[in-house]
Every structure is written in structure tokens, then in C-alpha cells.
CSV table of C-alpha atoms in Angstrom, one decimal:
chain,number,residue,atom,x,y,z
A,1047,ARG,CA,-11.5,-7.6,61.2
A,1048,LEU,CA,-11.4,-8.0,57.5
A,1049,LEU,CA,-14.1,-5.4,57.0
A,1050,GLY,CA,-12.4,-3.0,59.3
A,1051,THR,CA,-9.4,-2.8,57.0
A,1052,GLY,CA,-11.6,-1.0,54.4
A,1053,TYR,CA,-12.2,-1.7,50.7
A,1054,GLN,CA,-8.6,-1.6,49.7
A,1055,GLY,CA,-7.8,-4.2,52.3
A,1056,VAL,CA,-10.5,-6.5,51.0
A,1057,LYS,CA,-9.2,-6.1,47.5
A,1058,PHE,CA,-5.6,-6.9,48.5
A,1059,TYR,CA,-6.7,-10.0,50.3
A,1060,CYS,CA,-8.7,-11.3,47.3
A,1061,LEU,CA,-5.9,-10.7,45.0
A,1062,SER,CA,-3.4,-12.6,47.2
A,1063,ALA,CA,-5.8,-15.6,47.3
A,1064,GLU,CA,-6.1,-15.5,43.5
A,1065,GLU,CA,-2.3,-15.4,43.1
A,1066,GLN,CA,-2.0,-18.4,45.4
A,1067,ASP,CA,-4.5,-20.4,43.3
A,1068,ILE,CA,-2.6,-19.5,40.2
A,1069,GLY,CA,0.7,-20.6,41.8
A,1070,ILE,CA,-0.8,-23.9,42.8
A,1071,ASN,CA,-2.2,-24.5,39.3
A,1072,ASP,CA,1.1,-23.6,37.8
A,1073,ALA,CA,2.9,-26.1,40.0
A,1074,HIS,CA,0.4,-28.8,39.1
A,1075,MET,CA,0.8,-28.1,35.4
A,1076,HIS,CA,4.6,-28.3,35.8
A,1077,ILE,CA,4.3,-31.7,37.5
A,1078,LEU,CA,1.9,-32.9,34.8
A,1079,SER,CA,4.3,-31.6,32.1
A,1080,MET,CA,7.2,-33.5,33.6
A,1081,VAL,CA,5.2,-36.7,33.8
A,1082,VAL,CA,4.1,-36.4,30.2
A,1083,TYR,CA,7.6,-35.6,29.1
A,1084,SER,CA,9.0,-38.6,31.0
A,1085,ILE,CA,6.5,-41.0,29.5
A,1086,ALA,CA,7.1,-39.6,26.0
A,1087,CYS,CA,10.9,-39.9,26.5
A,1088,LEU,CA,10.7,-43.5,27.7
A,1089,LEU,CA,8.3,-44.7,25.1
A,1090,GLY,CA,9.7,-42.6,22.3
A,1091,VAL,CA,13.4,-43.6,22.7
A,1092,THR,CA,12.6,-47.3,23.0
A,1093,GLY,CA,9.8,-47.4,20.4
A,1094,ASN,CA,11.6,-45.3,17.8
A,1095,GLY,CA,14.9,-47.0,18.5
A,1096,LEU,CA,13.2,-50.4,17.8
A,1097,VAL,CA,11.7,-49.0,14.5
A,1098,ILE,CA,15.2,-47.7,13.5
A,1099,TRP,CA,16.7,-51.1,14.2
A,1100,ILE,CA,14.1,-53.0,12.2
A,1101,ALA,CA,13.6,-50.5,9.3
A,1102,GLY,CA,17.3,-49.8,9.0
A,1103,PHE,CA,18.9,-53.2,9.5
A,1104,LYS,CA,16.3,-56.0,9.3
A,1105,MET,CA,13.8,-54.9,6.6
A,1106,LYS,CA,14.5,-54.9,2.9
A,1107,LYS,CA,15.2,-51.4,1.7
A,1108,THR,CA,12.0,-50.2,0.1
A,1109,VAL,CA,10.4,-46.8,-0.3
A,1110,ASN,CA,8.1,-47.3,2.7
A,1111,ALA,CA,11.1,-48.5,4.8
A,1112,VAL,CA,12.9,-45.2,3.9
A,1113,TRP,CA,9.9,-43.2,5.0
A,1114,PHE,CA,9.5,-45.1,8.3
A,1115,LEU,CA,13.2,-44.9,9.0
A,1116,ASN,CA,13.3,-41.1,8.6
A,1117,LEU,CA,10.2,-40.5,10.7
A,1118,ALA,CA,11.6,-42.7,13.4
A,1119,VAL,CA,14.9,-40.9,13.4
A,1120,ALA,CA,13.2,-37.5,13.7
A,1121,ASP,CA,11.1,-38.7,16.7
A,1122,PHE,CA,14.0,-40.5,18.3
A,1123,ILE,CA,16.2,-37.4,18.3
A,1124,PHE,CA,13.4,-35.3,19.7
A,1125,THR,CA,12.6,-37.7,22.5
A,1126,PHE,CA,16.3,-38.3,23.3
A,1127,PHE,CA,16.7,-34.5,24.1
A,1128,LEU,CA,13.5,-34.5,26.3
A,1129,PRO,CA,15.4,-35.0,29.6
A,1130,PHE,CA,16.8,-31.5,29.2
A,1131,SER,CA,13.3,-30.1,29.0
A,1132,ILE,CA,12.3,-32.2,32.0
A,1133,ALA,CA,15.2,-30.9,34.1
A,1134,TYR,CA,14.5,-27.3,33.0
A,1135,THR,CA,11.0,-27.6,34.2
A,1136,ALA,CA,11.9,-29.4,37.4
A,1137,LEU,CA,14.5,-26.7,38.3
A,1138,GLY,CA,12.0,-23.9,38.0
A,1139,PHE,CA,13.0,-23.0,34.5
A,1140,HIS,CA,16.7,-22.7,35.4
A,1141,TRP,CA,19.0,-23.8,32.6
A,1142,PRO,CA,22.3,-25.2,34.0
A,1143,PHE,CA,23.5,-26.9,30.7
A,1144,GLY,CA,25.2,-24.0,29.0
A,1145,LYS,CA,24.6,-22.0,25.8
A,1146,LEU,CA,25.4,-24.7,23.4
A,1147,LEU,CA,22.9,-27.2,24.7
A,1148,CYS,CA,20.3,-24.3,24.9
A,1149,LYS,CA,20.8,-23.8,21.2
A,1150,LEU,CA,20.8,-27.5,20.3
A,1151,ASN,CA,17.7,-28.4,22.4
A,1152,SER,CA,15.5,-25.7,20.8
A,1153,THR,CA,16.8,-26.4,17.3
A,1154,ILE,CA,16.2,-30.2,17.7
A,1155,ALA,CA,12.7,-29.6,18.8
A,1156,PHE,CA,11.8,-27.5,15.8
A,1157,LEU,CA,13.8,-29.7,13.5
A,1158,ASN,CA,11.7,-32.6,14.5
A,1159,MET,CA,8.5,-30.6,14.0
A,1160,PHE,CA,9.4,-29.4,10.5
A,1161,ALA,CA,11.0,-32.7,9.4
A,1162,SER,CA,8.0,-34.7,10.6
A,1163,VAL,CA,5.5,-32.4,8.9
A,1164,PHE,CA,7.5,-32.4,5.6
A,1165,LEU,CA,8.0,-36.2,5.7
A,1166,LEU,CA,4.3,-36.8,6.3
A,1167,THR,CA,3.5,-34.5,3.4
A,1168,VAL,CA,5.9,-36.3,1.2
A,1169,ILE,CA,4.4,-39.7,2.2
A,1170,SER,CA,0.9,-38.4,1.4
A,1171,MET,CA,2.1,-37.2,-2.0
A,1172,ASP,CA,3.8,-40.5,-2.6
A,1173,ARG,CA,0.6,-42.4,-1.9
A,1174,CYS,CA,-1.4,-40.0,-4.1
A,1175,ILE,CA,1.0,-40.4,-7.1
A,1176,SER,CA,0.9,-44.2,-6.6
A,1177,VAL,CA,-2.9,-44.1,-7.0
A,1178,ILE,CA,-3.1,-41.5,-9.8
A,1179,CYS,CA,-0.1,-42.6,-11.8
A,1180,PRO,CA,0.5,-46.3,-11.1
A,1181,VAL,CA,2.6,-47.0,-14.2
A,1182,TRP,CA,5.0,-44.1,-13.6
A,1183,SER,CA,5.2,-44.9,-9.9
A,1184,ARG,CA,6.1,-48.5,-10.6
A,1185,ASN,CA,8.9,-47.5,-13.0
A,1186,HIS,CA,10.3,-44.5,-11.1
A,1187,ARG,CA,9.4,-45.1,-7.4
A,1188,THR,CA,12.8,-46.3,-6.1
A,1189,PRO,CA,14.4,-46.4,-2.7
A,1190,LYS,CA,17.3,-44.2,-4.1
A,1191,LEU,CA,14.8,-41.5,-5.1
A,1192,ALA,CA,13.1,-41.7,-1.7
A,1193,SER,CA,16.4,-41.4,0.1
A,1194,ASN,CA,17.3,-38.3,-2.0
A,1195,ILE,CA,13.9,-36.7,-1.3
A,1196,ALA,CA,14.3,-37.5,2.4
A,1197,LEU,CA,17.7,-35.8,2.3
A,1198,VAL,CA,16.2,-32.7,0.7
A,1199,THR,CA,13.4,-32.8,3.3
A,1200,TRP,CA,15.9,-32.9,6.2
A,1201,SER,CA,17.9,-30.0,4.7
A,1202,LEU,CA,14.8,-27.8,4.3
A,1203,ALA,CA,13.8,-28.6,7.9
A,1204,PHE,CA,17.3,-27.7,9.1
A,1205,ILE,CA,17.3,-24.4,7.1
A,1206,ILE,CA,13.9,-23.4,8.7
A,1207,SER,CA,15.1,-24.4,12.2
A,1208,SER,CA,18.6,-22.8,11.9
A,1209,PRO,CA,17.5,-19.4,13.3
A,1210,TYR,CA,17.0,-21.1,16.7
A,1211,LEU,CA,20.6,-22.3,16.5
A,1212,ILE,CA,21.7,-18.7,16.1
A,1213,PHE,CA,19.3,-16.6,18.2
A,1214,ARG,CA,18.9,-19.0,21.2
A,1215,ASP,CA,20.9,-17.6,24.1
A,1216,THR,CA,21.3,-17.8,27.9
A,1217,ALA,CA,21.1,-15.1,30.5
A,1218,THR,CA,21.4,-15.1,34.3
A,1219,ASN,CA,19.4,-12.8,36.5
A,1220,SER,CA,20.0,-11.3,39.9
A,1221,LYS,CA,18.7,-14.5,41.6
A,1222,ASN,CA,21.3,-16.6,39.8
A,1223,VAL,CA,18.7,-18.2,37.6
A,1224,THR,CA,19.7,-18.9,34.1
A,1225,SER,CA,17.1,-18.7,31.3
A,1226,CYS,CA,17.2,-20.1,27.8
A,1227,TYR,CA,15.6,-17.6,25.6
A,1228,ASN,CA,15.5,-16.0,22.1
A,1229,ASN,CA,18.1,-13.2,21.8
A,1230,PHE,CA,17.7,-11.3,18.5
A,1231,ALA,CA,20.7,-9.0,19.1
A,1232,LEU,CA,23.1,-10.9,16.7
A,1233,GLU,CA,26.8,-10.5,17.2
A,1234,PHE,CA,29.3,-10.7,14.3
A,1235,HIS,CA,30.4,-14.3,14.9
A,1236,ASP,CA,26.8,-15.4,15.0
A,1237,LYS,CA,26.2,-13.8,11.6
A,1238,ALA,CA,29.3,-15.5,10.3
A,1239,CYS,CA,28.0,-18.9,11.7
A,1240,LEU,CA,24.6,-18.4,10.0
A,1241,PHE,CA,26.3,-17.6,6.7
A,1242,TYR,CA,28.6,-20.7,7.0
A,1243,CYS,CA,25.6,-23.0,7.7
A,1244,PHE,CA,23.7,-21.8,4.6
A,1245,ALA,CA,26.9,-21.9,2.4
A,1246,SER,CA,27.7,-25.5,3.5
A,1247,ILE,CA,24.2,-26.7,2.6
A,1248,SER,CA,24.4,-24.9,-0.8
A,1249,ILE,CA,27.8,-26.5,-1.6
A,1250,LEU,CA,26.4,-29.9,-0.5
A,1251,PHE,CA,23.6,-29.8,-3.1
A,1252,GLU,CA,25.4,-27.9,-5.8
A,1253,ASN,CA,26.3,-30.9,-7.9
A,1254,LYS,CA,24.0,-33.6,-6.5
A,1255,PRO,CA,21.1,-34.6,-8.8
A,1256,ILE,CA,18.0,-35.5,-6.9
A,1257,PHE,CA,16.2,-37.6,-9.5
A,1258,ALA,CA,19.2,-39.5,-10.7
């Protein structure tokens, strides 16, 4: 019966089977993603929360404690927002949380990425300077300097992540499914918001010496 349908019928049948396999694989990948996200959320919130409590309130304020605290804060914020990604995947990539959380969720994800990379780079440079210039490091390597550098690092990470706060948007299709996506058609109030964010950061650091 299959051969009686002709070559076109065989081609259509094979394509449908392939599409079914792809759909099954996608469903398995979505389930795996939700499981991984859930484990990361559980371990990340509890583990990084414990590090924040110890490094921020129990340990003596040292340069290393400042680095550990900032890394823990970055990872804690990221894992705290993971339930939104889990729900988004579980609902078939339907975003029911509104435009504001769409912007915040994406911005937080990239803020964590940039802040973590920058902080790890700063930590590597700190260790390198401690080895190459031990005398200078002993005299100038202070927790206050580390805190100021961490503040600059967070600011740079926020500046690089800020486009997601502006361009991220929501749209609903004919099936009443809302997507969280990048919308590069800026409106006037979005441009004003972007200008306000950069102006606020510039004013914040205008008269603040970093190496004081």
C-alpha cells in the first residue's frame, strides 16, 4: 500500500517520521533542561546563600572575602531567577510573567555572565600582582580597594547587559502564546530610559576616586 502511493507518498511518509523523532527529541531535551535548571536553582540558591552569609557576616573582611562575596552574589541572583526559565520551558515557551520580568530575567542572566567573567579576571590579575609585586601588593592590597574594583566591575557588567533591559519585549501570537524576545524597534520612552541609565552611572562615578 505504501508503494502504491508513489514516490511522493513515500517521501511524505519519511518526512513525517523524521519530524516525529525531532519532536520527541525536543521534548526530552526540554525535560532535561528543566531538571538541570531545577538542580542548579536548588543548589545555587542554598550554596551561594551560605557563602554570602559566611563571607559577608562571619569572616573578617579581607580582599579574598570581597572576591568570594561578589562571586556568590552574582551566582545567587542568577539561580534565584532560574524558576522563571523553568516555567517558561515547562509552559512550551509561553511567557505569562509580563514585559518587566521578561526584561529583568534576561538582563540578570547576562549580568551574571559578565560579572562572573570580569570578577574571575580581576581575581587572576590580583593573584598575578601578588606574585610579581609582593611588596606593593602588601602595602596597597586592601579590602577598600577590592570593594571599589568590584563596584566598577559590576557597573561595567551592567552597562554591557543594559541593552537586554531595553530591547527585550513580549509579543502574543494568534494561538495566545506570549514570547519573550529581542525587539530592536526602540520607542521614544525606551531611548529615554537607556539614556537615563547611562547618565545615572556616569553621575555615580563622577566624583568617586577608585584608588583612594
